[in-house]
Amino acid sequence: MEVHMNRMCPIPWSTSTTTPRRLLLLLLLALASDMEDTHWPMVERRGTQLWASGRPFIIHGFNTYWLMSFAADQSTRPRVTAAIAEAAEAGLNVCRTWAFSDGGHRALQTAPFRYDEEVFQALDFVVSEAKRHNVRLILSLCNNWEDYGGKAQYVRWGKEAGLDLTSEDDFFSDPTIKSYYKAFVEAVVTRINTITNEAYKDDPTILAWELINEPRCPSDPSGDTLQAWIEEMASYVKSIDPVHLLEIGIEGFYGPSTPELFPVNPDEYSGHAGTDFIRNHQASGIDLASIHVYSDTWLPHSIEENHLQFVNEWMEKHIDDAANLLGMPIVVGEFGVSVKDGKFGNEFREAFMKTVYRIFLSSWKGGVIGGGCLLWQLFPEGAEHMDDGYAVIFAKSPSMLSLLSNHSSSLEY
C-alpha cells in the first residue's frame, strides 16, 4: 500500500527525548491513520448520483458473466484474474457477473436449499480478485433465461416436488418457488468469504445486487405479477442487507402504466412482456434504474442509421425519466453489438458504443444524472469459445481498448 508521507503525523526526529520505541509507535499510528483514510467505502446513492469517498462515482463497467464457473476449475481460474486485471488496466471500474448457477454441471445451487461449497469458494475468489484490482461488482442473483438454470430450473424443481405448475412464469407467483429463491438469496448475501473473511453484505467490493437478469412475465401483460414479485423480493433483500444498492435487472420496456410511451419501445411485444420501466422502479428498495440496449436484436431488419437513432431516443428518454420521474441513477447494465453473423462489423460496433457513451456522458456532465454503462461483454484471450458474438478481446482489438480508455479519461474529474 502506498504511504502518503505528507498526511502522516509529524515525527520529531531531532528531539533528544524521542526514543526508538516512541518513533516506532508514531510511525505505526501514522500508518494506521493513513489506512483508515484510504479505506474503500461503500458506493452510495445520493438522489440521481452515485458517491464514494466523498466524490461522484461513475460506473465505467463491463460484463463477464462466467467468472464464477471459470473460477471453479483450476485450469481456467487464471482467466478470471486476467479478465479483471485487463479491465482495470483499461480504466474500467465495475464488473457485472452471475452469482448464480442453478442445477446442471458444477452448479452453485444443486437443489433448493443445497449449495456446492467448492463453487461458492469460486465466487469467493471472484470477489477477492475484484477487490485486489479495485474493481466493484454488480452481482446478479437469477436469470430469466435458461442459461445457468434460471427461473426455468426453479420451476422444474417445483414440479419435481409435486407442485402444480404450468408455466415458467409461475416462478414469480408460486409461494414455494419464491421460498427457494429467498433461501438462495440469503445464502449468497450472508456468505462469509473464505478468502477475505468478510461477509458479502459488508463488503464494499459489491456495488449492488441485481434481483434477476432481464425478467419478463408475458403470461401477465398487465405487469401485476412481476410488480408484486419485485416489491416482495426488494423488501426481502433489503431486510438482509440494507446497505448495498439494489437494482432489478430489467431491459427497460415501457409498460401499461405509461401507454403513451409504447412508441419508445422497439416493438409491439415489448409493451406486453409483463415489465414496466416506470412502475417497476417505483418499488420500495430499488436504488438504480436499469436498462439494456440491444438494437441489433430488437430491430433486426433496420439499417445502421436507424439503430443509432433508436439508441439516441431510447437512452435519452430513459435518462430523463430516471432523473425526473424516478429520481435515481441509471445503469445501462448491458449494451453491445454482435459481429458474429456478419451483419454488423467492428466499425459499426464502435460507433454504437461511442453513441451510448456520448449520451450518458453528456447527461452526467450536464448534472442531469449519474450511474453509468457496462459493456456486454469483455473477454481475455483463451475464452473465445464462450463468445456469443459480442465479446471484446483487447489483445485482438486495440481500437476498442483505445475507445474504452478514452471514455475512462473523459470521466475523470
Short mmCIF file of C-alpha atoms in Angstrom, two decimals, residues 28-316:
data_model
loop_
_atom_site.label_atom_id
_atom_site.label_comp_id
_atom_site.label_asym_id
_atom_site.label_seq_id
_atom_site.Cartn_x
_atom_site.Cartn_y
_atom_site.Cartn_z
CA LEU A 28 2.57 2.72 13.33
CA LEU A 29 -0.05 5.27 14.38
CA ALA A 30 0.59 7.25 11.20
CA LEU A 31 0.26 4.17 9.04
CA ALA A 32 -2.98 3.19 10.79
CA SER A 33 -4.35 6.68 10.25
CA ASP A 34 -3.42 6.55 6.57
CA MET A 35 -5.06 3.14 6.13
CA GLU A 36 -8.24 4.48 7.70
CA ASP A 37 -8.21 7.49 5.38
CA THR A 38 -7.91 5.30 2.30
CA HIS A 39 -10.50 2.68 3.39
CA TRP A 40 -12.59 1.56 0.44
CA PRO A 41 -16.11 2.77 1.26
CA MET A 42 -19.45 1.51 0.01
CA VAL A 43 -20.82 3.17 -3.09
CA GLU A 44 -23.95 5.03 -2.05
CA ARG A 45 -26.81 6.73 -3.81
CA ARG A 46 -27.50 10.41 -3.32
CA GLY A 47 -30.57 11.25 -5.34
CA THR A 48 -29.72 10.73 -9.01
CA GLN A 49 -26.00 10.36 -8.35
CA LEU A 50 -23.64 7.71 -7.01
CA TRP A 51 -20.96 8.67 -4.50
CA ALA A 52 -17.93 7.05 -2.90
CA SER A 53 -15.04 8.54 -0.92
CA GLY A 54 -16.78 11.90 -0.83
CA ARG A 55 -16.91 12.31 -4.61
CA PRO A 56 -19.14 11.22 -7.50
CA PHE A 57 -18.71 7.64 -8.59
CA ILE A 58 -19.36 6.81 -12.25
CA ILE A 59 -19.74 3.25 -13.47
CA HIS A 60 -17.46 2.51 -16.41
CA GLY A 61 -18.06 -1.19 -16.49
CA PHE A 62 -18.17 -4.48 -18.28
CA ASN A 63 -19.96 -7.82 -18.16
CA THR A 64 -18.16 -11.14 -17.87
CA TYR A 65 -20.91 -13.45 -16.70
CA TRP A 66 -18.90 -16.68 -16.45
CA LEU A 67 -16.31 -15.68 -13.85
CA MET A 68 -17.63 -17.97 -11.12
CA SER A 69 -17.79 -21.04 -13.34
CA PHE A 70 -14.26 -20.42 -14.63
CA ALA A 71 -13.01 -19.88 -11.08
CA ALA A 72 -14.45 -23.27 -10.08
CA ASP A 73 -11.94 -25.01 -12.35
CA GLN A 74 -8.26 -24.60 -11.52
CA SER A 75 -7.34 -24.86 -15.21
CA THR A 76 -9.47 -21.85 -16.16
CA ARG A 77 -9.17 -19.82 -12.95
CA PRO A 78 -6.25 -17.72 -14.29
CA ARG A 79 -8.58 -16.29 -16.94
CA VAL A 80 -10.72 -14.83 -14.18
CA THR A 81 -7.76 -12.85 -12.91
CA ALA A 82 -6.81 -11.91 -16.48
CA ALA A 83 -10.30 -10.60 -17.29
CA ILE A 84 -10.47 -8.43 -14.18
CA ALA A 85 -6.87 -7.22 -14.43
CA GLU A 86 -7.13 -6.27 -18.12
CA ALA A 87 -10.33 -4.34 -17.47
CA ALA A 88 -8.82 -2.49 -14.52
CA GLU A 89 -5.77 -1.58 -16.57
CA ALA A 90 -8.07 -0.05 -19.21
CA GLY A 91 -9.77 2.07 -16.56
CA LEU A 92 -12.94 0.02 -16.12
CA ASN A 93 -14.12 0.00 -12.52
CA VAL A 94 -17.22 -2.24 -12.29
CA CYS A 95 -17.91 -5.80 -13.39
CA ARG A 96 -21.38 -7.31 -13.64
CA THR A 97 -21.36 -11.08 -13.30
CA TRP A 98 -23.54 -14.03 -12.35
CA ALA A 99 -23.64 -15.00 -8.68
CA PHE A 100 -25.92 -17.91 -9.53
CA SER A 101 -25.80 -21.26 -11.30
CA ASP A 102 -28.90 -23.38 -10.79
CA GLY A 103 -28.74 -27.12 -11.46
CA GLY A 104 -26.59 -28.74 -14.10
CA HIS A 105 -22.82 -29.16 -14.23
CA ARG A 106 -20.85 -27.50 -11.42
CA ALA A 107 -23.91 -25.64 -10.19
CA LEU A 108 -23.74 -23.34 -7.19
CA GLN A 109 -27.31 -24.27 -6.24
CA THR A 110 -27.59 -28.02 -6.79
CA ALA A 111 -31.15 -28.22 -5.45
CA PRO A 112 -33.40 -25.99 -3.35
CA PHE A 113 -31.58 -25.16 -0.09
CA ARG A 114 -28.47 -27.08 -1.22
CA TYR A 115 -25.26 -25.38 -2.39
CA ASP A 116 -21.89 -26.60 -3.63
CA GLU A 117 -19.20 -25.29 -1.27
CA GLU A 118 -16.46 -25.56 -3.91
CA VAL A 119 -18.43 -23.38 -6.31
CA PHE A 120 -19.20 -20.96 -3.50
CA GLN A 121 -15.46 -20.72 -2.89
CA ALA A 122 -15.05 -19.96 -6.59
CA LEU A 123 -17.40 -17.00 -6.11
CA ASP A 124 -15.31 -16.01 -3.09
CA PHE A 125 -12.29 -15.96 -5.40
CA VAL A 126 -14.09 -13.72 -7.91
CA VAL A 127 -14.98 -11.24 -5.19
CA SER A 128 -11.47 -11.27 -3.72
CA GLU A 129 -9.83 -10.80 -7.14
CA ALA A 130 -12.14 -7.90 -7.94
CA LYS A 131 -11.21 -6.31 -4.62
CA ARG A 132 -7.50 -6.88 -5.27
CA HIS A 133 -7.77 -4.98 -8.57
CA ASN A 134 -10.05 -2.22 -7.24
CA VAL A 135 -12.99 -3.33 -9.35
CA ARG A 136 -16.51 -3.20 -7.91
CA LEU A 137 -19.12 -5.87 -8.65
CA ILE A 138 -22.78 -5.98 -9.57
CA LEU A 139 -23.89 -9.50 -8.66
CA SER A 140 -26.96 -10.88 -10.40
CA LEU A 141 -28.94 -13.44 -8.41
CA CYS A 142 -31.02 -15.21 -11.07
CA ASN A 143 -31.75 -15.38 -14.80
CA ASN A 144 -34.98 -15.03 -16.73
CA TRP A 145 -33.41 -17.25 -19.38
CA GLU A 146 -32.49 -20.90 -19.06
CA ASP A 147 -28.75 -20.26 -19.26
CA TYR A 148 -27.22 -21.22 -15.92
CA GLY A 149 -30.57 -22.56 -14.74
CA GLY A 150 -32.65 -19.51 -14.03
CA LYS A 151 -36.39 -19.40 -13.46
CA ALA A 152 -36.94 -22.50 -15.65
CA GLN A 153 -34.82 -24.60 -13.26
CA TYR A 154 -36.72 -23.31 -10.25
CA VAL A 155 -39.98 -24.37 -11.88
CA ARG A 156 -38.53 -27.81 -12.71
CA TRP A 157 -37.57 -28.22 -9.06
CA GLY A 158 -41.09 -27.25 -8.09
CA LYS A 159 -42.64 -29.83 -10.40
CA GLU A 160 -40.28 -32.49 -9.05
CA ALA A 161 -41.57 -31.60 -5.57
CA GLY A 162 -45.16 -32.16 -6.74
CA LEU A 163 -46.23 -28.57 -7.28
CA ASP A 164 -48.95 -27.92 -9.87
CA LEU A 165 -47.08 -25.51 -12.13
CA THR A 166 -47.99 -24.75 -15.73
CA SER A 167 -45.55 -22.04 -16.82
CA GLU A 168 -42.04 -20.76 -16.20
CA ASP A 169 -43.75 -17.56 -15.11
CA ASP A 170 -45.00 -19.41 -12.02
CA PHE A 171 -41.53 -18.57 -10.73
CA PHE A 172 -42.89 -15.12 -9.93
CA SER A 173 -46.05 -16.18 -8.08
CA ASP A 174 -45.79 -19.65 -6.51
CA PRO A 175 -45.06 -19.36 -2.75
CA THR A 176 -42.83 -22.45 -2.65
CA ILE A 177 -40.75 -21.34 -5.63
CA LYS A 178 -40.37 -17.93 -4.04
CA SER A 179 -39.14 -19.59 -0.86
CA TYR A 180 -36.46 -21.37 -2.91
CA TYR A 181 -35.31 -18.05 -4.35
CA LYS A 182 -35.30 -16.30 -0.98
CA ALA A 183 -33.24 -19.07 0.59
CA PHE A 184 -30.68 -18.78 -2.19
CA VAL A 185 -30.54 -15.01 -1.87
CA GLU A 186 -29.94 -15.29 1.86
CA ALA A 187 -27.19 -17.86 1.32
CA VAL A 188 -25.34 -15.53 -1.06
CA VAL A 189 -25.88 -12.22 0.70
CA THR A 190 -24.87 -13.54 4.12
CA ARG A 191 -21.98 -15.63 2.78
CA ILE A 192 -18.64 -15.22 4.64
CA ASN A 193 -15.88 -15.04 2.05
CA THR A 194 -13.37 -17.82 2.78
CA ILE A 195 -10.53 -15.72 1.36
CA THR A 196 -11.21 -12.26 2.80
CA ASN A 197 -13.18 -13.46 5.85
CA GLU A 198 -15.71 -10.71 5.15
CA ALA A 199 -19.46 -11.16 4.77
CA TYR A 200 -20.70 -10.30 1.31
CA LYS A 201 -23.30 -7.99 2.85
CA ASP A 202 -20.49 -5.99 4.47
CA ASP A 203 -18.08 -5.96 1.52
CA PRO A 204 -17.77 -2.64 -0.36
CA THR A 205 -16.38 -4.57 -3.34
CA ILE A 206 -20.01 -5.36 -4.12
CA LEU A 207 -21.60 -2.24 -5.57
CA ALA A 208 -25.09 -3.66 -6.00
CA TRP A 209 -27.27 -6.74 -6.03
CA GLU A 210 -29.44 -7.48 -9.06
CA LEU A 211 -32.69 -9.38 -8.49
CA ILE A 212 -32.82 -11.13 -11.87
CA ASN A 213 -31.35 -10.68 -15.32
CA GLU A 214 -33.90 -9.44 -17.89
CA PRO A 215 -37.13 -10.57 -16.18
CA ARG A 216 -40.20 -10.97 -18.35
CA CYS A 217 -43.65 -12.30 -17.44
CA PRO A 218 -45.66 -12.39 -20.68
CA SER A 219 -48.36 -14.57 -19.10
CA ASP A 220 -49.49 -11.43 -17.26
CA PRO A 221 -49.08 -8.45 -19.60
CA SER A 222 -50.73 -6.19 -17.02
CA GLY A 223 -47.45 -6.32 -15.14
CA ASP A 224 -49.11 -7.02 -11.79
CA THR A 225 -47.42 -10.40 -11.24
CA LEU A 226 -43.89 -9.19 -11.85
CA GLN A 227 -44.52 -5.99 -9.91
CA ALA A 228 -45.65 -7.94 -6.84
CA TRP A 229 -42.55 -10.14 -7.09
CA ILE A 230 -40.21 -7.16 -7.39
CA GLU A 231 -41.79 -5.48 -4.38
CA GLU A 232 -41.58 -8.65 -2.28
CA MET A 233 -38.01 -9.53 -3.22
CA ALA A 234 -36.67 -5.99 -2.98
CA SER A 235 -38.06 -5.80 0.54
CA TYR A 236 -36.55 -9.18 1.37
CA VAL A 237 -33.07 -8.32 0.10
CA LYS A 238 -33.10 -5.02 1.97
CA SER A 239 -34.18 -6.80 5.17
CA ILE A 240 -30.97 -8.84 4.99
CA ASP A 241 -28.68 -6.17 3.56
CA PRO A 242 -29.96 -2.61 3.97
CA VAL A 243 -26.61 -1.09 2.96
CA HIS A 244 -25.83 -2.28 -0.56
CA LEU A 245 -27.58 -0.80 -3.57
CA LEU A 246 -30.23 -2.84 -5.38
CA GLU A 247 -31.37 -2.97 -8.99
CA ILE A 248 -33.95 -5.10 -10.77
CA GLY A 249 -32.16 -6.03 -13.99
CA ILE A 250 -34.97 -5.22 -16.43
CA GLU A 251 -34.38 -4.27 -20.06
CA GLY A 252 -36.33 -1.03 -19.82
CA PHE A 253 -39.53 -1.67 -21.78
CA TYR A 254 -42.34 0.78 -21.05
CA GLY A 255 -45.49 -0.95 -19.83
CA PRO A 256 -49.19 -0.39 -19.11
CA SER A 257 -48.62 2.33 -16.51
CA THR A 258 -47.38 4.60 -19.32
CA PRO A 259 -49.14 3.50 -22.53
CA GLU A 260 -48.28 6.84 -24.14
CA LEU A 261 -44.65 5.67 -24.13
CA PHE A 262 -45.26 2.43 -26.03
CA PRO A 263 -43.86 4.03 -29.22
CA VAL A 264 -40.47 4.34 -27.49
CA ASN A 265 -40.26 0.55 -27.22
CA PRO A 266 -38.52 -1.33 -30.03
CA ASP A 267 -41.63 -3.33 -30.99
CA GLU A 268 -45.25 -4.01 -30.02
CA TYR A 269 -44.41 -7.11 -27.97
CA SER A 270 -42.16 -5.17 -25.60
CA GLY A 271 -45.10 -3.33 -24.05
CA HIS A 272 -46.80 -6.62 -23.21
CA ALA A 273 -43.84 -8.55 -21.78
CA GLY A 274 -45.05 -8.08 -18.21
CA THR A 275 -42.42 -5.47 -17.38
CA ASP A 276 -42.95 -1.75 -16.82
CA PHE A 277 -39.93 0.56 -16.58
CA ILE A 278 -41.61 3.32 -14.55
CA ARG A 279 -43.81 1.24 -12.27
CA ASN A 280 -41.17 -1.42 -11.60
CA HIS A 281 -38.65 1.16 -10.43
CA GLN A 282 -41.13 2.79 -8.08
CA ALA A 283 -40.96 -0.31 -5.86
CA SER A 284 -39.58 0.44 -2.42
CA GLY A 285 -35.95 -0.60 -2.01
CA ILE A 286 -34.90 -0.21 -5.64
CA ASP A 287 -31.98 2.20 -5.92
CA LEU A 288 -30.90 2.08 -9.56
CA ALA A 289 -32.88 2.31 -12.80
CA SER A 290 -31.64 -0.48 -15.06
CA ILE A 291 -31.92 -0.71 -18.83
CA HIS A 292 -30.26 -2.70 -21.61
CA VAL A 293 -29.57 -1.58 -25.19
CA TYR A 294 -29.65 -4.21 -27.94
CA SER A 295 -30.86 -2.61 -31.12
CA ASP A 296 -29.20 -5.34 -33.19
CA THR A 297 -31.63 -7.97 -31.85
CA TRP A 298 -34.59 -5.70 -31.13
CA LEU A 299 -34.53 -4.12 -34.61
CA PRO A 300 -33.16 -6.99 -36.73
CA HIS A 301 -34.21 -5.56 -40.09
CA SER A 302 -33.20 -1.93 -39.63
CA ILE A 303 -30.29 -0.13 -41.27
CA GLU A 304 -27.35 1.13 -39.23
CA GLU A 305 -28.55 4.74 -39.21
CA ASN A 306 -31.88 3.69 -37.69
CA HIS A 307 -30.08 1.74 -35.00
CA LEU A 308 -28.14 4.78 -33.85
CA GLN A 309 -31.30 6.90 -33.94
CA PHE A 310 -33.07 4.33 -31.76
CA VAL A 311 -30.17 4.30 -29.27
CA ASN A 312 -30.36 8.08 -29.00
CA GLU A 313 -34.11 8.11 -28.36
CA TRP A 314 -34.07 5.05 -26.06
CA MET A 315 -31.31 6.36 -23.82
CA GLU A 316 -32.39 9.99 -23.71
#
